[in-house]
């Protein structure tokens, strides 16, 4: 899927479409920068006539920047498909990044995934992660 941003202002939008055999995907996404706040989201529609039917997925995200610290919140929902009754799931992530330099940051985040009894995404689970990232 290829995203085409609109340009240099605070609003960024894009759309993509892909087809591989009987599998079709279409998505739209947007991002808006409002000072220290950034809000974004996307909607993706999958269609697979032979395997799983159709499904709509969404993600909403937000970020607040305070000096060298970034606070992140994300919520995603994978919709149920037509032929797999329990294929839906929700994901919530809260995280913080602390930028040590332009290329190095330390981070921590908490994620919770709830997919009920289906277990398609690893079941219901929670995770906590911390690390350091350096771009060479």
Short mmCIF file of N, CA, C and O in Angstrom, two decimals:
data_model
loop_
_atom_site.label_atom_id
_atom_site.label_comp_id
_atom_site.label_asym_id
_atom_site.label_seq_id
_atom_site.Cartn_x
_atom_site.Cartn_y
_atom_site.Cartn_z
N UNK A 1 0.84 -1.16 0.00
CA UNK A 1 0.00 0.00 0.00
C UNK A 1 0.90 1.24 0.00
O UNK A 1 1.86 1.31 0.74
N UNK A 2 0.60 2.19 -0.81
CA UNK A 2 1.40 3.39 -0.93
C UNK A 2 0.61 4.58 -0.40
O UNK A 2 -0.54 4.78 -0.78
N UNK A 3 1.25 5.37 0.46
CA UNK A 3 0.62 6.56 1.02
C UNK A 3 1.15 7.78 0.31
O UNK A 3 2.33 7.89 0.03
N UNK A 4 0.29 8.70 0.03
CA UNK A 4 0.64 9.95 -0.64
C UNK A 4 0.29 11.13 0.26
O UNK A 4 -0.86 11.55 0.30
N UNK A 5 1.24 11.67 1.04
CA UNK A 5 0.92 12.81 1.90
C UNK A 5 0.60 14.04 1.10
O UNK A 5 1.05 14.22 -0.03
N UNK A 6 -0.19 14.94 1.71
CA UNK A 6 -0.65 16.13 1.00
C UNK A 6 0.41 17.20 0.88
O UNK A 6 0.37 18.00 -0.02
N UNK A 7 1.33 17.29 1.80
CA UNK A 7 2.31 18.35 1.64
C UNK A 7 2.94 18.81 2.93
O UNK A 7 3.24 18.01 3.79
N UNK A 8 3.09 20.13 3.04
CA UNK A 8 3.92 20.69 4.08
C UNK A 8 3.15 21.35 5.22
O UNK A 8 3.76 21.90 6.11
N UNK A 9 1.86 21.33 5.21
CA UNK A 9 1.08 21.96 6.25
C UNK A 9 0.82 21.03 7.43
O UNK A 9 1.39 19.95 7.52
N UNK A 10 -0.08 21.44 8.32
CA UNK A 10 -0.36 20.61 9.50
C UNK A 10 -1.24 19.39 9.20
O UNK A 10 -1.28 18.47 10.00
N UNK A 11 -1.91 19.38 8.07
CA UNK A 11 -2.79 18.27 7.70
C UNK A 11 -2.08 17.36 6.71
O UNK A 11 -1.57 17.83 5.68
N UNK A 12 -2.06 16.07 7.01
CA UNK A 12 -1.48 15.07 6.12
C UNK A 12 -2.55 14.01 5.88
O UNK A 12 -3.13 13.48 6.83
N UNK A 13 -2.85 13.71 4.63
CA UNK A 13 -3.84 12.69 4.30
C UNK A 13 -3.25 11.77 3.24
O UNK A 13 -2.34 12.15 2.49
N UNK A 14 -3.78 10.58 3.19
CA UNK A 14 -3.31 9.63 2.20
C UNK A 14 -4.34 8.55 1.98
O UNK A 14 -5.29 8.40 2.75
N UNK A 15 -4.16 7.82 0.90
CA UNK A 15 -5.04 6.71 0.58
C UNK A 15 -4.23 5.66 -0.15
O UNK A 15 -3.21 5.96 -0.77
N UNK A 16 -4.69 4.43 -0.06
CA UNK A 16 -4.00 3.35 -0.75
C UNK A 16 -4.96 2.25 -1.13
O UNK A 16 -6.01 2.07 -0.51
N UNK A 17 -4.59 1.53 -2.17
CA UNK A 17 -5.39 0.41 -2.64
C UNK A 17 -4.44 -0.67 -3.11
O UNK A 17 -3.42 -0.37 -3.76
N UNK A 18 -4.74 -1.92 -2.78
CA UNK A 18 -3.94 -3.02 -3.30
C UNK A 18 -4.86 -4.18 -3.65
O UNK A 18 -5.93 -4.36 -3.07
N UNK A 19 -4.41 -4.96 -4.62
CA UNK A 19 -5.14 -6.15 -5.04
C UNK A 19 -4.13 -7.25 -5.31
O UNK A 19 -3.15 -7.04 -6.02
N UNK A 20 -4.38 -8.40 -4.71
CA UNK A 20 -3.54 -9.57 -4.93
C UNK A 20 -4.47 -10.77 -5.07
O UNK A 20 -4.95 -11.30 -4.08
N UNK A 21 -4.75 -11.16 -6.30
CA UNK A 21 -5.72 -12.23 -6.53
C UNK A 21 -7.10 -11.80 -6.11
O UNK A 21 -7.62 -10.79 -6.58
N UNK A 22 -7.71 -12.55 -5.18
CA UNK A 22 -9.05 -12.22 -4.69
C UNK A 22 -9.03 -11.36 -3.43
O UNK A 22 -10.06 -11.13 -2.83
N UNK A 23 -7.86 -10.90 -3.04
CA UNK A 23 -7.74 -10.07 -1.84
C UNK A 23 -7.62 -8.61 -2.27
O UNK A 23 -6.74 -8.25 -3.06
N UNK A 24 -8.50 -7.77 -1.74
CA UNK A 24 -8.49 -6.33 -2.03
C UNK A 24 -8.37 -5.59 -0.70
O UNK A 24 -9.01 -5.97 0.27
N UNK A 25 -7.59 -4.52 -0.68
CA UNK A 25 -7.50 -3.66 0.49
C UNK A 25 -7.59 -2.21 0.05
O UNK A 25 -6.99 -1.83 -0.96
N UNK A 26 -8.33 -1.43 0.81
CA UNK A 26 -8.41 0.00 0.58
C UNK A 26 -8.29 0.69 1.94
O UNK A 26 -8.87 0.23 2.92
N UNK A 27 -7.54 1.77 1.99
CA UNK A 27 -7.37 2.47 3.26
C UNK A 27 -7.25 3.97 3.04
O UNK A 27 -6.77 4.42 2.00
N UNK A 28 -7.70 4.73 4.03
CA UNK A 28 -7.49 6.17 4.08
C UNK A 28 -6.93 6.49 5.45
O UNK A 28 -7.25 5.83 6.44
N UNK A 29 -6.07 7.49 5.48
CA UNK A 29 -5.48 7.89 6.75
C UNK A 29 -5.30 9.38 6.79
O UNK A 29 -5.23 10.04 5.75
N UNK A 30 -5.23 9.91 8.00
CA UNK A 30 -5.03 11.33 8.17
C UNK A 30 -4.25 11.61 9.45
O UNK A 30 -4.24 10.81 10.38
N UNK A 31 -3.61 12.77 9.46
CA UNK A 31 -2.82 13.21 10.60
C UNK A 31 -2.92 14.72 10.66
O UNK A 31 -2.86 15.39 9.62
N UNK A 32 -3.11 15.26 11.85
CA UNK A 32 -3.19 16.70 12.01
C UNK A 32 -2.28 17.12 13.15
O UNK A 32 -2.37 16.59 14.26
N UNK A 33 -1.40 18.09 12.88
CA UNK A 33 -0.47 18.62 13.87
C UNK A 33 -1.03 19.95 14.38
O UNK A 33 -1.28 20.87 13.60
N UNK A 34 -1.20 20.05 15.67
CA UNK A 34 -1.78 21.24 16.29
C UNK A 34 -0.87 21.64 17.45
O UNK A 34 -1.09 21.26 18.59
N UNK A 35 0.19 22.36 17.14
CA UNK A 35 1.16 22.75 18.16
C UNK A 35 1.85 21.53 18.73
O UNK A 35 2.41 20.72 18.00
N UNK A 36 1.75 21.36 20.04
CA UNK A 36 2.40 20.22 20.71
C UNK A 36 1.60 18.93 20.55
O UNK A 36 2.09 17.85 20.88
N UNK A 37 0.37 19.02 20.04
CA UNK A 37 -0.48 17.84 19.88
C UNK A 37 -0.46 17.37 18.43
O UNK A 37 -0.47 18.18 17.50
N UNK A 38 -0.49 16.06 18.26
CA UNK A 38 -0.65 15.45 16.94
C UNK A 38 -1.73 14.38 17.07
O UNK A 38 -1.70 13.56 17.99
N UNK A 39 -2.71 14.42 16.15
CA UNK A 39 -3.81 13.46 16.15
C UNK A 39 -3.82 12.75 14.81
O UNK A 39 -3.59 13.37 13.77
N UNK A 40 -4.12 11.47 14.82
CA UNK A 40 -4.16 10.74 13.56
C UNK A 40 -5.08 9.55 13.63
O UNK A 40 -5.58 9.18 14.69
N UNK A 41 -5.26 8.94 12.48
CA UNK A 41 -6.06 7.73 12.41
C UNK A 41 -6.12 7.19 11.01
O UNK A 41 -5.70 7.83 10.05
N UNK A 42 -6.60 5.96 10.92
CA UNK A 42 -6.84 5.38 9.61
C UNK A 42 -8.00 4.40 9.67
O UNK A 42 -8.36 3.90 10.73
N UNK A 43 -8.56 4.14 8.50
CA UNK A 43 -9.59 3.12 8.32
C UNK A 43 -9.15 2.27 7.15
O UNK A 43 -8.76 2.79 6.10
N UNK A 44 -9.18 0.96 7.34
CA UNK A 44 -8.77 0.02 6.29
C UNK A 44 -9.87 -1.01 6.09
O UNK A 44 -10.41 -1.55 7.06
N UNK A 45 -10.20 -1.27 4.85
CA UNK A 45 -11.22 -2.25 4.50
C UNK A 45 -10.57 -3.37 3.71
O UNK A 45 -9.93 -3.12 2.68
N UNK A 46 -10.69 -4.60 4.21
CA UNK A 46 -10.15 -5.78 3.54
C UNK A 46 -11.30 -6.60 2.98
O UNK A 46 -12.31 -6.77 3.64
N UNK A 47 -11.12 -7.12 1.79
CA UNK A 47 -12.11 -8.02 1.20
C UNK A 47 -11.40 -9.22 0.62
O UNK A 47 -10.49 -9.08 -0.19
N UNK A 48 -11.81 -10.41 1.07
CA UNK A 48 -11.27 -11.66 0.57
C UNK A 48 -12.44 -12.61 0.41
O UNK A 48 -12.90 -13.21 1.37
N UNK A 49 -12.92 -12.73 -0.78
CA UNK A 49 -14.16 -13.45 -1.05
C UNK A 49 -14.08 -14.94 -0.71
O UNK A 49 -15.09 -15.55 -0.38
N UNK A 50 -12.91 -15.55 -0.78
CA UNK A 50 -12.83 -17.00 -0.60
C UNK A 50 -12.42 -17.44 0.80
O UNK A 50 -12.76 -18.52 1.24
N UNK A 51 -11.68 -16.63 1.52
CA UNK A 51 -11.15 -17.08 2.81
C UNK A 51 -11.91 -16.53 4.00
O UNK A 51 -12.53 -17.27 4.74
N UNK A 52 -11.87 -15.24 4.22
CA UNK A 52 -12.40 -14.70 5.46
C UNK A 52 -13.52 -13.68 5.31
O UNK A 52 -14.00 -13.16 6.29
N UNK A 53 -13.94 -13.35 4.12
CA UNK A 53 -15.00 -12.37 3.96
C UNK A 53 -14.44 -10.96 3.96
O UNK A 53 -13.40 -10.68 3.39
N UNK A 54 -15.14 -10.04 4.63
CA UNK A 54 -14.71 -8.64 4.66
C UNK A 54 -14.48 -8.21 6.10
O UNK A 54 -15.03 -8.77 7.04
N UNK A 55 -13.65 -7.19 6.24
CA UNK A 55 -13.35 -6.68 7.58
C UNK A 55 -12.92 -5.23 7.48
O UNK A 55 -12.25 -4.82 6.56
N UNK A 56 -13.32 -4.43 8.50
CA UNK A 56 -12.89 -3.05 8.61
C UNK A 56 -12.03 -2.91 9.86
O UNK A 56 -12.41 -3.37 10.93
N UNK A 57 -10.87 -2.28 9.71
CA UNK A 57 -9.95 -2.03 10.81
C UNK A 57 -9.78 -0.53 10.97
O UNK A 57 -9.73 0.19 9.99
N UNK A 58 -9.65 -0.09 12.22
CA UNK A 58 -9.43 1.34 12.49
C UNK A 58 -8.30 1.50 13.49
O UNK A 58 -8.00 0.59 14.26
N UNK A 59 -7.66 2.65 13.46
CA UNK A 59 -6.65 3.03 14.46
C UNK A 59 -6.76 4.52 14.68
O UNK A 59 -6.82 5.30 13.73
N UNK A 60 -6.79 4.92 15.96
CA UNK A 60 -6.76 6.32 16.36
C UNK A 60 -5.52 6.53 17.20
O UNK A 60 -5.18 5.69 18.04
N UNK A 61 -4.82 7.64 16.99
CA UNK A 61 -3.59 7.89 17.74
C UNK A 61 -3.49 9.35 18.12
O UNK A 61 -4.04 10.22 17.47
N UNK A 62 -2.76 9.57 19.19
CA UNK A 62 -2.50 10.92 19.64
C UNK A 62 -1.12 11.01 20.26
O UNK A 62 -0.62 10.03 20.83
N UNK A 63 -0.50 12.17 20.12
CA UNK A 63 0.83 12.40 20.70
C UNK A 63 0.88 13.82 21.24
O UNK A 63 0.36 14.75 20.63
N UNK A 64 1.50 13.95 22.40
CA UNK A 64 1.75 15.26 22.99
C UNK A 64 3.25 15.37 23.22
O UNK A 64 3.86 14.48 23.82
N UNK A 65 3.86 16.46 22.73
CA UNK A 65 5.30 16.68 22.87
C UNK A 65 5.53 17.78 23.89
O UNK A 65 4.96 18.87 23.78
N UNK A 66 6.37 17.47 24.87
CA UNK A 66 6.73 18.44 25.89
C UNK A 66 8.27 18.43 25.99
O UNK A 66 8.85 17.47 26.50
N UNK A 67 8.89 19.46 25.42
CA UNK A 67 10.34 19.57 25.37
C UNK A 67 10.91 18.36 24.62
O UNK A 67 10.64 18.23 23.44
N UNK A 68 11.66 17.48 25.25
CA UNK A 68 12.25 16.31 24.58
C UNK A 68 11.48 15.03 24.86
O UNK A 68 11.91 13.94 24.51
N UNK A 69 10.30 15.16 25.48
CA UNK A 69 9.50 14.00 25.84
C UNK A 69 8.25 13.93 24.97
O UNK A 69 7.59 14.94 24.75
N UNK A 70 7.92 12.74 24.49
CA UNK A 70 6.72 12.49 23.70
C UNK A 70 5.83 11.52 24.46
O UNK A 70 6.29 10.47 24.91
N UNK A 71 4.55 11.87 24.58
CA UNK A 71 3.56 10.98 25.20
C UNK A 71 2.62 10.48 24.09
O UNK A 71 2.10 11.29 23.33
N UNK A 72 2.41 9.18 24.03
CA UNK A 72 1.63 8.57 22.96
C UNK A 72 0.45 7.77 23.51
O UNK A 72 0.60 7.07 24.51
N UNK A 73 -0.70 7.84 22.83
CA UNK A 73 -1.86 6.99 23.08
C UNK A 73 -2.35 6.47 21.73
O UNK A 73 -2.43 7.23 20.76
N UNK A 74 -2.65 5.18 21.67
CA UNK A 74 -3.16 4.56 20.45
C UNK A 74 -4.29 3.60 20.79
O UNK A 74 -4.22 2.89 21.80
N UNK A 75 -5.29 3.56 19.94
CA UNK A 75 -6.36 2.57 20.05
C UNK A 75 -6.61 2.00 18.66
O UNK A 75 -6.77 2.76 17.69
N UNK A 76 -6.66 0.68 18.58
CA UNK A 76 -6.94 0.02 17.31
C UNK A 76 -8.03 -1.01 17.48
O UNK A 76 -8.19 -1.60 18.55
N UNK A 77 -8.80 -1.21 16.42
CA UNK A 77 -9.86 -2.21 16.44
C UNK A 77 -9.84 -2.97 15.13
O UNK A 77 -9.95 -2.37 14.06
N UNK A 78 -9.66 -4.27 15.23
CA UNK A 78 -9.78 -5.16 14.06
C UNK A 78 -11.19 -5.70 14.07
O UNK A 78 -11.63 -6.32 15.04
N UNK A 79 -11.93 -5.43 13.01
CA UNK A 79 -13.31 -5.86 12.93
C UNK A 79 -13.43 -7.35 12.71
O UNK A 79 -12.48 -8.03 12.33
N UNK A 80 -14.61 -7.87 12.96
CA UNK A 80 -14.89 -9.29 12.72
C UNK A 80 -15.09 -9.53 11.23
O UNK A 80 -15.59 -8.68 10.52
N UNK A 81 -14.69 -10.70 10.78
CA UNK A 81 -14.90 -11.05 9.38
C UNK A 81 -16.16 -11.88 9.24
O UNK A 81 -16.69 -12.40 10.22
N UNK A 82 -16.61 -12.02 8.02
CA UNK A 82 -17.86 -12.74 7.77
C UNK A 82 -17.82 -14.21 8.10
O UNK A 82 -18.78 -14.76 8.64
N UNK A 83 -16.71 -14.91 7.85
CA UNK A 83 -16.69 -16.35 8.05
C UNK A 83 -15.99 -16.78 9.33
O UNK A 83 -16.05 -17.94 9.70
N UNK A 84 -15.31 -15.87 10.01
CA UNK A 84 -14.66 -16.21 11.28
C UNK A 84 -15.35 -15.38 12.36
O UNK A 84 -15.11 -14.18 12.48
N UNK A 85 -16.22 -16.02 13.13
CA UNK A 85 -17.10 -15.30 14.05
C UNK A 85 -16.35 -14.48 15.09
O UNK A 85 -16.77 -13.38 15.41
N UNK A 86 -15.28 -14.99 15.64
CA UNK A 86 -14.57 -14.30 16.71
C UNK A 86 -13.23 -13.76 16.25
O UNK A 86 -12.21 -13.96 16.90
N UNK A 87 -13.19 -13.06 15.14
CA UNK A 87 -11.91 -12.57 14.62
C UNK A 87 -11.65 -11.11 14.97
O UNK A 87 -10.63 -10.56 14.58
N UNK A 88 -12.53 -10.47 15.71
CA UNK A 88 -12.33 -9.08 16.08
C UNK A 88 -11.40 -8.96 17.28
O UNK A 88 -11.22 -9.90 18.06
N UNK A 89 -10.77 -7.79 17.42
CA UNK A 89 -9.89 -7.55 18.56
C UNK A 89 -9.74 -6.05 18.78
O UNK A 89 -9.93 -5.25 17.86
N UNK A 90 -9.37 -5.68 20.00
CA UNK A 90 -9.05 -4.30 20.35
C UNK A 90 -7.64 -4.23 20.90
O UNK A 90 -7.19 -5.16 21.58
N UNK A 91 -6.95 -3.14 20.61
CA UNK A 91 -5.61 -2.93 21.14
C UNK A 91 -5.51 -1.51 21.67
O UNK A 91 -5.93 -0.56 21.01
N UNK A 92 -4.91 -1.37 22.85
CA UNK A 92 -4.66 -0.07 23.45
C UNK A 92 -3.18 0.00 23.81
O UNK A 92 -2.63 -0.94 24.37
N UNK A 93 -2.53 1.12 23.47
CA UNK A 93 -1.13 1.31 23.81
C UNK A 93 -0.94 2.71 24.36
O UNK A 93 -1.45 3.68 23.80
N UNK A 94 -0.20 2.82 25.46
CA UNK A 94 0.23 4.09 26.03
C UNK A 94 1.74 4.04 26.15
O UNK A 94 2.30 3.03 26.60
N UNK A 95 2.40 5.10 25.68
CA UNK A 95 3.85 5.06 25.70
C UNK A 95 4.46 6.43 25.92
O UNK A 95 3.79 7.46 25.81
N UNK A 96 5.74 6.42 26.23
CA UNK A 96 6.50 7.65 26.39
C UNK A 96 7.88 7.45 25.77
O UNK A 96 8.47 6.38 25.87
N UNK A 97 8.33 8.46 25.04
CA UNK A 97 9.67 8.50 24.46
C UNK A 97 10.41 9.67 25.06
O UNK A 97 9.85 10.77 25.20
N UNK A 98 11.67 9.47 25.39
CA UNK A 98 12.52 10.56 25.86
C UNK A 98 13.70 10.64 24.91
O UNK A 98 14.50 9.70 24.80
N UNK A 99 13.79 11.74 24.17
CA UNK A 99 14.82 11.91 23.15
C UNK A 99 16.12 12.38 23.79
O UNK A 99 16.21 13.50 24.27
N UNK A 100 17.12 11.50 23.78
CA UNK A 100 18.44 11.84 24.31
C UNK A 100 19.21 12.73 23.34
O UNK A 100 20.02 13.55 23.74
N UNK A 101 18.97 12.51 22.05
CA UNK A 101 19.58 13.31 21.00
C UNK A 101 18.67 13.23 19.78
O UNK A 101 17.60 12.64 19.84
N UNK A 102 19.11 13.79 18.66
CA UNK A 102 18.31 13.75 17.44
C UNK A 102 18.11 12.32 16.93
O UNK A 102 17.11 12.01 16.30
N UNK A 103 19.08 11.43 17.22
CA UNK A 103 19.01 10.06 16.70
C UNK A 103 18.80 8.99 17.76
O UNK A 103 18.64 7.82 17.42
N UNK A 104 18.80 9.35 19.04
CA UNK A 104 18.73 8.35 20.10
C UNK A 104 17.61 8.69 21.08
O UNK A 104 17.47 9.83 21.50
N UNK A 105 16.82 7.67 21.43
CA UNK A 105 15.75 7.87 22.40
C UNK A 105 15.62 6.64 23.27
O UNK A 105 15.94 5.52 22.85
N UNK A 106 15.16 6.84 24.49
CA UNK A 106 14.73 5.74 25.34
C UNK A 106 13.20 5.76 25.35
O UNK A 106 12.59 6.82 25.18
N UNK A 107 12.60 4.60 25.49
CA UNK A 107 11.15 4.53 25.41
C UNK A 107 10.61 3.48 26.37
O UNK A 107 11.32 2.57 26.81
N UNK A 108 9.36 3.62 26.66
CA UNK A 108 8.62 2.63 27.43
C UNK A 108 7.18 2.66 26.98
O UNK A 108 6.66 3.72 26.61
N UNK A 109 6.54 1.49 26.94
CA UNK A 109 5.13 1.48 26.59
C UNK A 109 4.42 0.27 27.19
O UNK A 109 5.03 -0.74 27.52
N UNK A 110 3.13 0.44 27.33
CA UNK A 110 2.23 -0.59 27.83
C UNK A 110 1.21 -0.86 26.74
O UNK A 110 0.65 0.07 26.16
N UNK A 111 0.97 -2.13 26.45
CA UNK A 111 -0.01 -2.52 25.44
C UNK A 111 -0.95 -3.55 26.02
O UNK A 111 -0.53 -4.45 26.74
N UNK A 112 -2.21 -3.42 25.66
CA UNK A 112 -3.21 -4.43 26.02
C UNK A 112 -3.97 -4.81 24.76
O UNK A 112 -4.45 -3.95 24.02
N UNK A 113 -4.04 -6.11 24.51
CA UNK A 113 -4.79 -6.65 23.38
C UNK A 113 -5.91 -7.52 23.95
O UNK A 113 -5.66 -8.35 24.84
N UNK A 114 -7.11 -7.33 23.45
CA UNK A 114 -8.26 -8.13 23.86
C UNK A 114 -8.91 -8.71 22.61
O UNK A 114 -9.44 -7.97 21.80
N UNK A 115 -8.79 -10.03 22.45
CA UNK A 115 -9.45 -10.64 21.30
C UNK A 115 -10.40 -11.76 21.73
O UNK A 115 -10.75 -12.62 20.93
N UNK A 116 -10.83 -11.72 22.96
CA UNK A 116 -11.83 -12.69 23.43
C UNK A 116 -11.32 -14.11 23.38
O UNK A 116 -10.16 -14.38 23.67
N UNK A 117 -12.18 -15.01 23.00
CA UNK A 117 -11.83 -16.42 22.99
C UNK A 117 -11.19 -16.89 21.70
O UNK A 117 -10.77 -18.03 21.59
N UNK A 118 -11.10 -16.03 20.71
CA UNK A 118 -10.59 -16.45 19.40
C UNK A 118 -9.12 -16.82 19.45
O UNK A 118 -8.70 -17.80 18.85
N UNK A 119 -8.31 -16.05 20.14
CA UNK A 119 -6.89 -16.33 20.21
C UNK A 119 -6.14 -16.09 18.91
O UNK A 119 -5.00 -16.53 18.76
N UNK A 120 -6.74 -15.39 17.96
CA UNK A 120 -6.09 -15.16 16.67
C UNK A 120 -4.90 -14.23 16.77
O UNK A 120 -4.01 -14.26 15.95
N UNK A 121 -4.88 -13.38 17.78
CA UNK A 121 -3.81 -12.40 17.94
C UNK A 121 -3.00 -12.67 19.20
O UNK A 121 -2.39 -11.79 19.76
N UNK A 122 -3.00 -13.90 19.66
CA UNK A 122 -2.26 -14.26 20.86
C UNK A 122 -3.12 -14.28 22.11
O UNK A 122 -2.61 -14.41 23.21
N UNK A 123 -4.44 -14.15 21.96
CA UNK A 123 -5.32 -14.13 23.11
C UNK A 123 -5.31 -12.79 23.80
O UNK A 123 -4.67 -11.84 23.35
N UNK A 124 -6.01 -12.69 24.91
CA UNK A 124 -5.98 -11.46 25.70
C UNK A 124 -4.64 -11.39 26.42
O UNK A 124 -4.25 -12.33 27.10
N UNK A 125 -3.92 -10.29 26.24
CA UNK A 125 -2.65 -10.17 26.94
C UNK A 125 -2.29 -8.72 27.17
O UNK A 125 -2.83 -7.82 26.55
N UNK A 126 -1.34 -8.53 28.07
CA UNK A 126 -0.79 -7.21 28.38
C UNK A 126 0.72 -7.33 28.29
O UNK A 126 1.29 -8.37 28.63
N UNK A 127 1.36 -6.25 27.87
CA UNK A 127 2.83 -6.27 27.83
C UNK A 127 3.36 -4.90 28.22
O UNK A 127 2.71 -3.88 28.02
N UNK A 128 4.54 -4.92 28.78
CA UNK A 128 5.26 -3.73 29.17
C UNK A 128 6.64 -3.83 28.55
O UNK A 128 7.29 -4.87 28.65
N UNK A 129 7.08 -2.77 27.88
CA UNK A 129 8.37 -2.81 27.20
C UNK A 129 9.14 -1.53 27.47
O UNK A 129 8.55 -0.46 27.61
N UNK A 130 10.44 -1.66 27.52
CA UNK A 130 11.33 -0.51 27.67
C UNK A 130 12.55 -0.78 26.80
O UNK A 130 12.92 -1.93 26.58
N UNK A 131 13.15 0.28 26.28
CA UNK A 131 14.33 0.07 25.45
C UNK A 131 14.97 1.38 25.04
O UNK A 131 14.57 2.46 25.48
N UNK A 132 15.95 1.23 24.19
CA UNK A 132 16.66 2.38 23.63
C UNK A 132 16.76 2.16 22.13
O UNK A 132 16.93 1.03 21.67
N UNK A 133 16.58 3.24 21.38
CA UNK A 133 16.65 3.16 19.93
C UNK A 133 17.65 4.19 19.43
O UNK A 133 17.62 5.36 19.85
N UNK A 134 18.52 3.76 18.53
CA UNK A 134 19.48 4.67 17.92
C UNK A 134 19.42 4.48 16.41
O UNK A 134 19.53 3.36 15.92
N UNK A 135 19.23 5.55 15.67
CA UNK A 135 19.22 5.51 14.20
C UNK A 135 20.63 5.82 13.71
O UNK A 135 21.17 6.87 14.02
N UNK A 136 21.17 4.90 12.95
CA UNK A 136 22.52 5.10 12.40
C UNK A 136 22.49 5.91 11.14
O UNK A 136 21.57 5.96 10.41
#
